[in-house]
Amino acid sequence: MTDQEVILKESERVDDLLSHNLRIIQSDEVFSFSMDAVLLARFASVPKRGRILDLCTGNGVVPILLTTRTQASLEGIEIQPRLADMARRSVQLNELGESIHIREGDLRELVKETGHAVYDAITVNPPYMPLNGSDLKMNTHQAMARHEIGCTLEEVIQACSRLVRNGGKVSMVHRPQRLGEIISLMREYKLEPKRIRMVHPRAHLEANMVLIEAMKDGKPEVRMLPPLIVYNEQGSYCNEIMEIYYGQQDVERSKEGGN
């Protein structure tokens, strides 16, 4: 499908996702996706078939990238109408309408539509920061993407617990500063952390992202994976980041976590 067949609105552009000829509609007015979403799409354990849900889907980048790894039915839910519309048009742009369904709505209410325990896997890149007043300085789209305005961390984890089946996986990217809170809340809602990987901008710097995957009703046993380093000493992407972005190989975990 050509760009001309998908209507772009004011300030929008089409960006290359650098993988499988995929593209995405973006706008600087509404908070474009960044590396955390790409890393989440590669880190998450996903079944070859079944149902996968992406919460806080934004412009749909995670489910679009997941089509390179699975033949499962993919869904995304986004509370902001403008972003949900961009996600739908990005799905159309990539001719993925048979694989991805985008919902506009509140993740806290989704279980009323779908029922409990209907998804085999869930991914989520939620707002990272609690409300602190700085969100008032941003436009609405950017504030909701960064701050817990539309949902709190606890509400996200509670929704994951309600929606994923027993034994299903929930994968999240977040800030390391909130890892203790994340683990505590996951266990409170019967999501047992299984794999954790820290992401460091450079080898000598502390982590600025954490990837964490939990299993619904899993047994206590967590694996700390090797750190992922973004930049080498020369300031270029490290090999694994290059592989993730440019598809030199499908960078996935070597095996799934235990039960």
PDB file of C-alpha atoms in Angstrom:
ATOM      1  CA  MET A   1       0.000   0.000   0.000  1.00  0.00           C
ATOM      2  CA  THR A   2       1.381   3.422  -0.892  1.00  0.00           C
ATOM      3  CA  ASP A   3       1.599   6.349   1.512  1.00  0.00           C
ATOM      4  CA  GLN A   4      -0.921   8.171  -0.656  1.00  0.00           C
ATOM      5  CA  GLU A   5      -3.564   5.499   0.031  1.00  0.00           C
ATOM      6  CA  VAL A   6      -3.320   6.122   3.791  1.00  0.00           C
ATOM      7  CA  ILE A   7      -4.292   9.662   4.704  1.00  0.00           C
ATOM      8  CA  LEU A   8      -1.681  11.499   6.757  1.00  0.00           C
ATOM      9  CA  LYS A   9      -2.917  14.307   8.970  1.00  0.00           C
ATOM     10  CA  GLU A  10      -1.178  17.589   9.731  1.00  0.00           C
ATOM     11  CA  SER A  11       2.270  17.147  11.355  1.00  0.00           C
ATOM     12  CA  GLU A  12       2.302  13.393  10.637  1.00  0.00           C
ATOM     13  CA  ARG A  13       5.051  11.524   8.809  1.00  0.00           C
ATOM     14  CA  VAL A  14       5.832   7.915   7.882  1.00  0.00           C
ATOM     15  CA  ASP A  15       8.945   6.409   9.480  1.00  0.00           C
ATOM     16  CA  ASP A  16      10.753   3.205   8.545  1.00  0.00           C
ATOM     17  CA  LEU A  17      10.827   0.570  11.296  1.00  0.00           C
ATOM     18  CA  LEU A  18      13.992  -0.931   9.732  1.00  0.00           C
ATOM     19  CA  SER A  19      12.565  -4.452   9.831  1.00  0.00           C
ATOM     20  CA  HIS A  20      10.616  -6.453   7.225  1.00  0.00           C
ATOM     21  CA  ASN A  21       9.777  -3.265   5.284  1.00  0.00           C
ATOM     22  CA  LEU A  22       7.476  -2.144   8.084  1.00  0.00           C
ATOM     23  CA  ARG A  23       6.553   1.513   8.466  1.00  0.00           C
ATOM     24  CA  ILE A  24       4.704   3.572  11.048  1.00  0.00           C
ATOM     25  CA  ILE A  25       2.863   6.878  11.204  1.00  0.00           C
ATOM     26  CA  GLN A  26       4.331   9.299  13.732  1.00  0.00           C
ATOM     27  CA  SER A  27       3.997  12.888  14.869  1.00  0.00           C
ATOM     28  CA  ASP A  28       6.176  14.945  17.188  1.00  0.00           C
ATOM     29  CA  GLU A  29       2.985  16.410  18.640  1.00  0.00           C
ATOM     30  CA  VAL A  30       1.930  13.125  20.266  1.00  0.00           C
ATOM     31  CA  PHE A  31       5.092  11.434  21.638  1.00  0.00           C
ATOM     32  CA  SER A  32       6.772   9.140  19.118  1.00  0.00           C
ATOM     33  CA  PHE A  33       7.881   5.655  20.137  1.00  0.00           C
ATOM     34  CA  SER A  34      11.467   5.084  21.239  1.00  0.00           C
ATOM     35  CA  MET A  35      13.926   2.257  21.856  1.00  0.00           C
ATOM     36  CA  ASP A  36      12.013   0.876  24.841  1.00  0.00           C
ATOM     37  CA  ALA A  37       9.131  -0.253  22.618  1.00  0.00           C
ATOM     38  CA  VAL A  38      11.478  -1.953  20.152  1.00  0.00           C
ATOM     39  CA  LEU A  39      13.321  -3.786  22.937  1.00  0.00           C
ATOM     40  CA  LEU A  40      10.026  -4.912  24.478  1.00  0.00           C
ATOM     41  CA  ALA A  41       8.866  -6.344  21.150  1.00  0.00           C
ATOM     42  CA  ARG A  42      12.063  -8.445  20.951  1.00  0.00           C
ATOM     43  CA  PHE A  43      12.245  -9.415  24.623  1.00  0.00           C
ATOM     44  CA  ALA A  44       8.683 -10.653  25.120  1.00  0.00           C
ATOM     45  CA  SER A  45       7.893 -14.357  25.019  1.00  0.00           C
ATOM     46  CA  VAL A  46       5.138 -14.763  22.447  1.00  0.00           C
ATOM     47  CA  PRO A  47       3.317 -17.890  21.274  1.00  0.00           C
ATOM     48  CA  LYS A  48       3.346 -18.777  17.601  1.00  0.00           C
ATOM     49  CA  ARG A  49      -0.462 -18.756  17.635  1.00  0.00           C
ATOM     50  CA  GLY A  50      -3.204 -17.679  20.002  1.00  0.00           C
ATOM     51  CA  ARG A  51      -4.076 -14.177  21.251  1.00  0.00           C
ATOM     52  CA  ILE A  52      -1.619 -11.437  22.230  1.00  0.00           C
ATOM     53  CA  LEU A  53      -2.584  -8.073  23.701  1.00  0.00           C
ATOM     54  CA  ASP A  54      -0.519  -4.884  23.842  1.00  0.00           C
ATOM     55  CA  LEU A  55      -1.646  -2.435  26.517  1.00  0.00           C
ATOM     56  CA  CYS A  56      -0.890   1.303  26.168  1.00  0.00           C
ATOM     57  CA  THR A  57      -0.224   0.559  22.500  1.00  0.00           C
ATOM     58  CA  GLY A  58       0.263   4.190  21.433  1.00  0.00           C
ATOM     59  CA  ASN A  59       0.673   4.294  17.666  1.00  0.00           C
ATOM     60  CA  GLY A  60       0.784   0.493  17.505  1.00  0.00           C
ATOM     61  CA  VAL A  61       4.523  -0.056  17.160  1.00  0.00           C
ATOM     62  CA  VAL A  62       4.739  -3.139  19.426  1.00  0.00           C
ATOM     63  CA  PRO A  63       2.015  -5.245  17.759  1.00  0.00           C
ATOM     64  CA  ILE A  64       3.317  -4.213  14.327  1.00  0.00           C
ATOM     65  CA  LEU A  65       6.818  -5.412  15.231  1.00  0.00           C
ATOM     66  CA  LEU A  66       5.428  -8.603  16.788  1.00  0.00           C
ATOM     67  CA  THR A  67       4.018  -9.650  13.412  1.00  0.00           C
ATOM     68  CA  THR A  68       7.616 -10.541  12.475  1.00  0.00           C
ATOM     69  CA  ARG A  69       7.743 -13.113  15.292  1.00  0.00           C
ATOM     70  CA  THR A  70       4.313 -14.717  15.496  1.00  0.00           C
ATOM     71  CA  GLN A  71       1.193 -15.679  13.582  1.00  0.00           C
ATOM     72  CA  ALA A  72      -0.987 -15.077  16.633  1.00  0.00           C
ATOM     73  CA  SER A  73      -3.926 -12.699  16.613  1.00  0.00           C
ATOM     74  CA  LEU A  74      -2.619  -9.344  17.870  1.00  0.00           C
ATOM     75  CA  GLU A  75      -4.607  -6.637  19.623  1.00  0.00           C
ATOM     76  CA  GLY A  76      -3.685  -3.227  20.966  1.00  0.00           C
ATOM     77  CA  ILE A  77      -5.630  -0.888  23.232  1.00  0.00           C
ATOM     78  CA  GLU A  78      -5.009   2.850  23.471  1.00  0.00           C
ATOM     79  CA  ILE A  79      -6.961   5.396  25.519  1.00  0.00           C
ATOM     80  CA  GLN A  80      -6.032   8.435  23.407  1.00  0.00           C
ATOM     81  CA  PRO A  81      -8.266   8.723  20.311  1.00  0.00           C
ATOM     82  CA  ARG A  82      -5.610  10.407  18.168  1.00  0.00           C
ATOM     83  CA  LEU A  83      -3.007   7.728  18.878  1.00  0.00           C
ATOM     84  CA  ALA A  84      -5.514   4.904  18.379  1.00  0.00           C
ATOM     85  CA  ASP A  85      -6.395   6.404  15.003  1.00  0.00           C
ATOM     86  CA  MET A  86      -2.704   6.623  14.059  1.00  0.00           C
ATOM     87  CA  ALA A  87      -2.249   2.987  15.087  1.00  0.00           C
ATOM     88  CA  ARG A  88      -5.158   1.853  12.914  1.00  0.00           C
ATOM     89  CA  ARG A  89      -3.774   3.732   9.915  1.00  0.00           C
ATOM     90  CA  SER A  90      -0.302   2.281  10.521  1.00  0.00           C
ATOM     91  CA  VAL A  91      -1.849  -1.191  10.509  1.00  0.00           C
ATOM     92  CA  GLN A  92      -3.551  -0.304   7.229  1.00  0.00           C
ATOM     93  CA  LEU A  93      -0.308   1.121   5.827  1.00  0.00           C
ATOM     94  CA  ASN A  94       1.428  -2.215   6.428  1.00  0.00           C
ATOM     95  CA  GLU A  95      -1.555  -4.266   5.187  1.00  0.00           C
ATOM     96  CA  LEU A  96      -1.796  -6.042   8.549  1.00  0.00           C
ATOM     97  CA  GLY A  97      -5.525  -5.680   9.095  1.00  0.00           C
ATOM     98  CA  GLU A  98      -6.010  -9.453   9.258  1.00  0.00           C
ATOM     99  CA  SER A  99      -3.375  -9.777  12.000  1.00  0.00           C
ATOM    100  CA  ILE A 100      -3.847  -6.701  14.215  1.00  0.00           C
ATOM    101  CA  HIS A 101      -6.951  -5.172  15.777  1.00  0.00           C
ATOM    102  CA  ILE A 102      -6.640  -1.782  17.505  1.00  0.00           C
ATOM    103  CA  ARG A 103      -9.125  -0.814  20.214  1.00  0.00           C
ATOM    104  CA  GLU A 104      -9.732   2.683  21.494  1.00  0.00           C
ATOM    105  CA  GLY A 105     -10.547   2.459  25.170  1.00  0.00           C
ATOM    106  CA  ASP A 106      -9.514   2.235  28.796  1.00  0.00           C
ATOM    107  CA  LEU A 107      -7.437  -0.811  29.730  1.00  0.00           C
ATOM    108  CA  ARG A 108      -9.068  -0.767  33.164  1.00  0.00           C
ATOM    109  CA  GLU A 109     -12.428  -1.534  31.539  1.00  0.00           C
ATOM    110  CA  LEU A 110     -11.280  -3.981  28.866  1.00  0.00           C
ATOM    111  CA  VAL A 111     -12.081  -7.116  30.871  1.00  0.00           C
ATOM    112  CA  LYS A 112     -15.783  -6.168  30.686  1.00  0.00           C
ATOM    113  CA  GLU A 113     -15.585  -6.576  26.902  1.00  0.00           C
ATOM    114  CA  THR A 114     -13.276  -9.564  26.606  1.00  0.00           C
ATOM    115  CA  GLY A 115     -13.836 -11.536  29.787  1.00  0.00           C
ATOM    116  CA  HIS A 116     -11.171 -12.858  32.143  1.00  0.00           C
ATOM    117  CA  ALA A 117      -8.071 -14.853  31.183  1.00  0.00           C
ATOM    118  CA  VAL A 118      -8.469 -14.714  27.398  1.00  0.00           C
ATOM    119  CA  TYR A 119      -4.944 -13.755  26.246  1.00  0.00           C
ATOM    120  CA  ASP A 120      -1.931 -16.036  25.901  1.00  0.00           C
ATOM    121  CA  ALA A 121       0.535 -13.165  26.278  1.00  0.00           C
ATOM    122  CA  ILE A 122       0.432  -9.457  27.113  1.00  0.00           C
ATOM    123  CA  THR A 123       2.993  -6.742  26.426  1.00  0.00           C
ATOM    124  CA  VAL A 124       2.947  -3.272  27.956  1.00  0.00           C
ATOM    125  CA  ASN A 125       5.056  -0.123  27.789  1.00  0.00           C
ATOM    126  CA  PRO A 126       3.193   1.954  30.386  1.00  0.00           C
ATOM    127  CA  PRO A 127       3.656   5.550  31.492  1.00  0.00           C
ATOM    128  CA  TYR A 128       6.786   5.558  33.648  1.00  0.00           C
ATOM    129  CA  MET A 129       6.253   8.440  36.068  1.00  0.00           C
ATOM    130  CA  PRO A 130       3.721   9.087  38.822  1.00  0.00           C
ATOM    131  CA  LEU A 131       1.952  12.433  38.777  1.00  0.00           C
ATOM    132  CA  ASN A 132       4.211  15.147  40.165  1.00  0.00           C
ATOM    133  CA  GLY A 133       3.126  18.426  38.602  1.00  0.00           C
ATOM    134  CA  SER A 134       5.640  18.440  35.739  1.00  0.00           C
ATOM    135  CA  ASP A 135       3.015  16.783  33.536  1.00  0.00           C
ATOM    136  CA  LEU A 136       1.084  20.059  33.559  1.00  0.00           C
ATOM    137  CA  LYS A 137       3.827  21.654  31.443  1.00  0.00           C
ATOM    138  CA  MET A 138       3.376  19.181  28.571  1.00  0.00           C
ATOM    139  CA  ASN A 139       0.682  18.850  25.969  1.00  0.00           C
ATOM    140  CA  THR A 140      -1.992  16.293  26.811  1.00  0.00           C
ATOM    141  CA  HIS A 141      -0.621  13.569  24.517  1.00  0.00           C
ATOM    142  CA  GLN A 142       2.922  13.764  25.876  1.00  0.00           C
ATOM    143  CA  ALA A 143       1.752  14.040  29.484  1.00  0.00           C
ATOM    144  CA  MET A 144      -0.400  10.907  29.220  1.00  0.00           C
ATOM    145  CA  ALA A 145       2.408   8.953  27.557  1.00  0.00           C
ATOM    146  CA  ARG A 146       4.922   9.820  30.291  1.00  0.00           C
ATOM    147  CA  HIS A 147       2.838  10.197  33.445  1.00  0.00           C
ATOM    148  CA  GLU A 148       0.258   8.013  35.179  1.00  0.00           C
ATOM    149  CA  ILE A 149      -2.742  10.114  34.172  1.00  0.00           C
ATOM    150  CA  GLY A 150      -4.860   7.501  32.378  1.00  0.00           C
ATOM    151  CA  CYS A 151      -3.711   4.583  34.534  1.00  0.00           C
ATOM    152  CA  THR A 152      -1.383   3.841  37.422  1.00  0.00           C
ATOM    153  CA  LEU A 153       1.237   1.093  37.539  1.00  0.00           C
ATOM    154  CA  GLU A 154      -0.998  -0.915  39.869  1.00  0.00           C
ATOM    155  CA  GLU A 155      -3.969  -0.570  37.502  1.00  0.00           C
ATOM    156  CA  VAL A 156      -1.824  -1.769  34.588  1.00  0.00           C
ATOM    157  CA  ILE A 157      -0.620  -4.835  36.489  1.00  0.00           C
ATOM    158  CA  GLN A 158      -4.107  -5.583  37.771  1.00  0.00           C
ATOM    159  CA  ALA A 159      -5.457  -5.438  34.209  1.00  0.00           C
ATOM    160  CA  CYS A 160      -2.705  -7.792  33.024  1.00  0.00           C
ATOM    161  CA  SER A 161      -3.578 -10.276  35.762  1.00  0.00           C
ATOM    162  CA  ARG A 162      -7.247 -10.244  34.859  1.00  0.00           C
ATOM    163  CA  LEU A 163      -6.713 -10.573  31.121  1.00  0.00           C
ATOM    164  CA  VAL A 164      -3.909 -13.159  30.788  1.00  0.00           C
ATOM    165  CA  ARG A 165      -4.608 -16.878  31.129  1.00  0.00           C
ATOM    166  CA  ASN A 166      -2.992 -19.071  33.780  1.00  0.00           C
ATOM    167  CA  GLY A 167       0.530 -19.851  32.607  1.00  0.00           C
ATOM    168  CA  GLY A 168       0.446 -16.925  30.174  1.00  0.00           C
ATOM    169  CA  LYS A 169       3.257 -14.354  30.016  1.00  0.00           C
ATOM    170  CA  VAL A 170       3.192 -10.624  30.774  1.00  0.00           C
ATOM    171  CA  SER A 171       6.166  -8.594  29.492  1.00  0.00           C
ATOM    172  CA  MET A 172       6.837  -5.000  30.524  1.00  0.00           C
ATOM    173  CA  VAL A 173       9.464  -2.328  29.967  1.00  0.00           C
ATOM    174  CA  HIS A 174       9.877   0.281  32.681  1.00  0.00           C
ATOM    175  CA  ARG A 175      12.376   2.291  34.714  1.00  0.00           C
ATOM    176  CA  PRO A 176      14.777   0.408  37.042  1.00  0.00           C
ATOM    177  CA  GLN A 177      13.970   2.824  39.873  1.00  0.00           C
ATOM    178  CA  ARG A 178      10.522   1.235  40.108  1.00  0.00           C
ATOM    179  CA  LEU A 179      11.598  -2.411  39.851  1.00  0.00           C
ATOM    180  CA  GLY A 180      10.904  -3.140  43.513  1.00  0.00           C
ATOM    181  CA  GLU A 181       7.391  -1.715  43.188  1.00  0.00           C
ATOM    182  CA  ILE A 182       6.813  -3.662  39.960  1.00  0.00           C
ATOM    183  CA  ILE A 183       7.841  -6.993  41.490  1.00  0.00           C
ATOM    184  CA  SER A 184       5.753  -6.366  44.616  1.00  0.00           C
ATOM    185  CA  LEU A 185       2.646  -5.500  42.603  1.00  0.00           C
ATOM    186  CA  MET A 186       3.109  -8.390  40.184  1.00  0.00           C
ATOM    187  CA  ARG A 187       3.249 -10.866  43.052  1.00  0.00           C
ATOM    188  CA  GLU A 188       0.249  -9.236  44.700  1.00  0.00           C
ATOM    189  CA  TYR A 189      -1.730  -9.905  41.515  1.00  0.00           C
ATOM    190  CA  LYS A 190      -0.405 -13.470  41.014  1.00  0.00           C
ATOM    191  CA  LEU A 191       2.081 -12.593  38.271  1.00  0.00           C
ATOM    192  CA  GLU A 192       5.379 -14.261  39.162  1.00  0.00           C
ATOM    193  CA  PRO A 193       8.494 -12.557  37.730  1.00  0.00           C
ATOM    194  CA  LYS A 194      10.483 -15.017  35.614  1.00  0.00           C
ATOM    195  CA  ARG A 195      13.008 -13.026  33.558  1.00  0.00           C
ATOM    196  CA  ILE A 196      14.604  -9.644  34.218  1.00  0.00           C
ATOM    197  CA  ARG A 197      17.066  -7.817  31.983  1.00  0.00           C
ATOM    198  CA  MET A 198      18.651  -4.447  32.674  1.00  0.00           C
ATOM    199  CA  VAL A 199      19.394  -2.087  29.771  1.00  0.00           C
ATOM    200  CA  HIS A 200      22.410   0.222  30.147  1.00  0.00           C
ATOM    201  CA  PRO A 201      23.172   3.167  27.815  1.00  0.00           C
ATOM    202  CA  ARG A 202      26.905   2.320  28.178  1.00  0.00           C
ATOM    203  CA  ALA A 203      28.759  -0.428  30.029  1.00  0.00           C
ATOM    204  CA  HIS A 204      29.997   1.889  32.794  1.00  0.00           C
ATOM    205  CA  LEU A 205      26.647   3.625  33.361  1.00  0.00           C
ATOM    206  CA  GLU A 206      23.747   2.469  35.502  1.00  0.00           C
ATOM    207  CA  ALA A 207      20.692   0.965  33.835  1.00  0.00           C
ATOM    208  CA  ASN A 208      18.009   3.313  32.512  1.00  0.00           C
ATOM    209  CA  MET A 209      15.516   0.632  31.422  1.00  0.00           C
ATOM    210  CA  VAL A 210      14.413  -2.731  32.762  1.00  0.00           C
ATOM    211  CA  LEU A 211      12.670  -5.504  30.846  1.00  0.00           C
ATOM    212  CA  ILE A 212      10.654  -7.849  33.051  1.00  0.00           C
ATOM    213  CA  GLU A 213       8.502 -10.846  32.216  1.00  0.00           C
ATOM    214  CA  ALA A 214       6.124 -12.617  34.578  1.00  0.00           C
ATOM    215  CA  MET A 215       3.959 -15.744  34.407  1.00  0.00           C
ATOM    216  CA  LYS A 216       0.386 -15.869  35.696  1.00  0.00           C
ATOM    217  CA  ASP A 217       0.282 -18.223  38.697  1.00  0.00           C
ATOM    218  CA  GLY A 218       3.894 -19.278  38.109  1.00  0.00           C
ATOM    219  CA  LYS A 219       6.183 -20.728  40.765  1.00  0.00           C
ATOM    220  CA  PRO A 220       8.798 -18.428  42.360  1.00  0.00           C
ATOM    221  CA  GLU A 221      11.940 -18.608  40.231  1.00  0.00           C
ATOM    222  CA  VAL A 222      13.480 -15.621  38.481  1.00  0.00           C
ATOM    223  CA  ARG A 223      16.370 -15.427  36.007  1.00  0.00           C
ATOM    224  CA  MET A 224      18.570 -12.351  35.835  1.00  0.00           C
ATOM    225  CA  LEU A 225      19.648 -12.154  32.191  1.00  0.00           C
ATOM    226  CA  PRO A 226      22.919 -10.593  31.018  1.00  0.00           C
ATOM    227  CA  PRO A 227      22.763  -6.800  30.758  1.00  0.00           C
ATOM    228  CA  LEU A 228      21.971  -5.250  27.393  1.00  0.00           C
ATOM    229  CA  ILE A 229      24.406  -2.458  26.511  1.00  0.00           C
ATOM    230  CA  VAL A 230      23.198   0.101  23.974  1.00  0.00           C
ATOM    231  CA  TYR A 231      26.367   1.992  22.964  1.00  0.00           C
ATOM    232  CA  ASN A 232      29.973   0.791  22.675  1.00  0.00           C
ATOM    233  CA  GLU A 233      33.091   2.807  23.561  1.00  0.00           C
ATOM    234  CA  GLN A 234      33.085   4.428  20.120  1.00  0.00           C
ATOM    235  CA  GLY A 235      29.554   5.732  20.636  1.00  0.00           C
ATOM    236  CA  SER A 236      27.981   3.368  18.083  1.00  0.00           C
ATOM    237  CA  TYR A 237      25.239   0.831  18.743  1.00  0.00           C
ATOM    238  CA  CYS A 238      26.526  -2.456  20.176  1.00  0.00           C
ATOM    239  CA  ASN A 239      26.114  -5.563  18.024  1.00  0.00           C
ATOM    240  CA  GLU A 240      22.985  -6.830  19.742  1.00  0.00           C
ATOM    241  CA  ILE A 241      21.213  -3.489  19.356  1.00  0.00           C
ATOM    242  CA  MET A 242      22.171  -3.483  15.672  1.00  0.00           C
ATOM    243  CA  GLU A 243      20.712  -6.970  15.333  1.00  0.00           C
ATOM    244  CA  ILE A 244      17.499  -5.929  17.070  1.00  0.00           C
ATOM    245  CA  TYR A 245      17.016  -2.825  14.926  1.00  0.00           C
ATOM    246  CA  TYR A 246      18.257  -4.023  11.569  1.00  0.00           C
ATOM    247  CA  GLY A 247      17.221  -7.677  11.645  1.00  0.00           C
ATOM    248  CA  GLN A 248      20.619  -9.294  11.138  1.00  0.00           C
ATOM    249  CA  GLN A 249      19.120 -12.092  13.177  1.00  0.00           C
ATOM    250  CA  ASP A 250      15.935 -12.522  15.182  1.00  0.00           C
ATOM    251  CA  VAL A 251      17.192 -11.588  18.625  1.00  0.00           C
ATOM    252  CA  GLU A 252      15.093 -13.524  21.102  1.00  0.00           C
ATOM    253  CA  ARG A 253      15.784 -15.240  24.354  1.00  0.00           C
ATOM    254  CA  SER A 254      17.436 -18.665  24.015  1.00  0.00           C
ATOM    255  CA  LYS A 255      14.749 -20.429  26.011  1.00  0.00           C
ATOM    256  CA  GLU A 256      11.665 -19.645  28.051  1.00  0.00           C
ATOM    257  CA  GLY A 257      11.664 -19.286  31.799  1.00  0.00           C
ATOM    258  CA  GLY A 258      10.621 -22.169  34.020  1.00  0.00           C
ATOM    259  CA  ASN A 259       7.155 -22.832  35.405  1.00  0.00           C
TER     260      ASN A 259
END
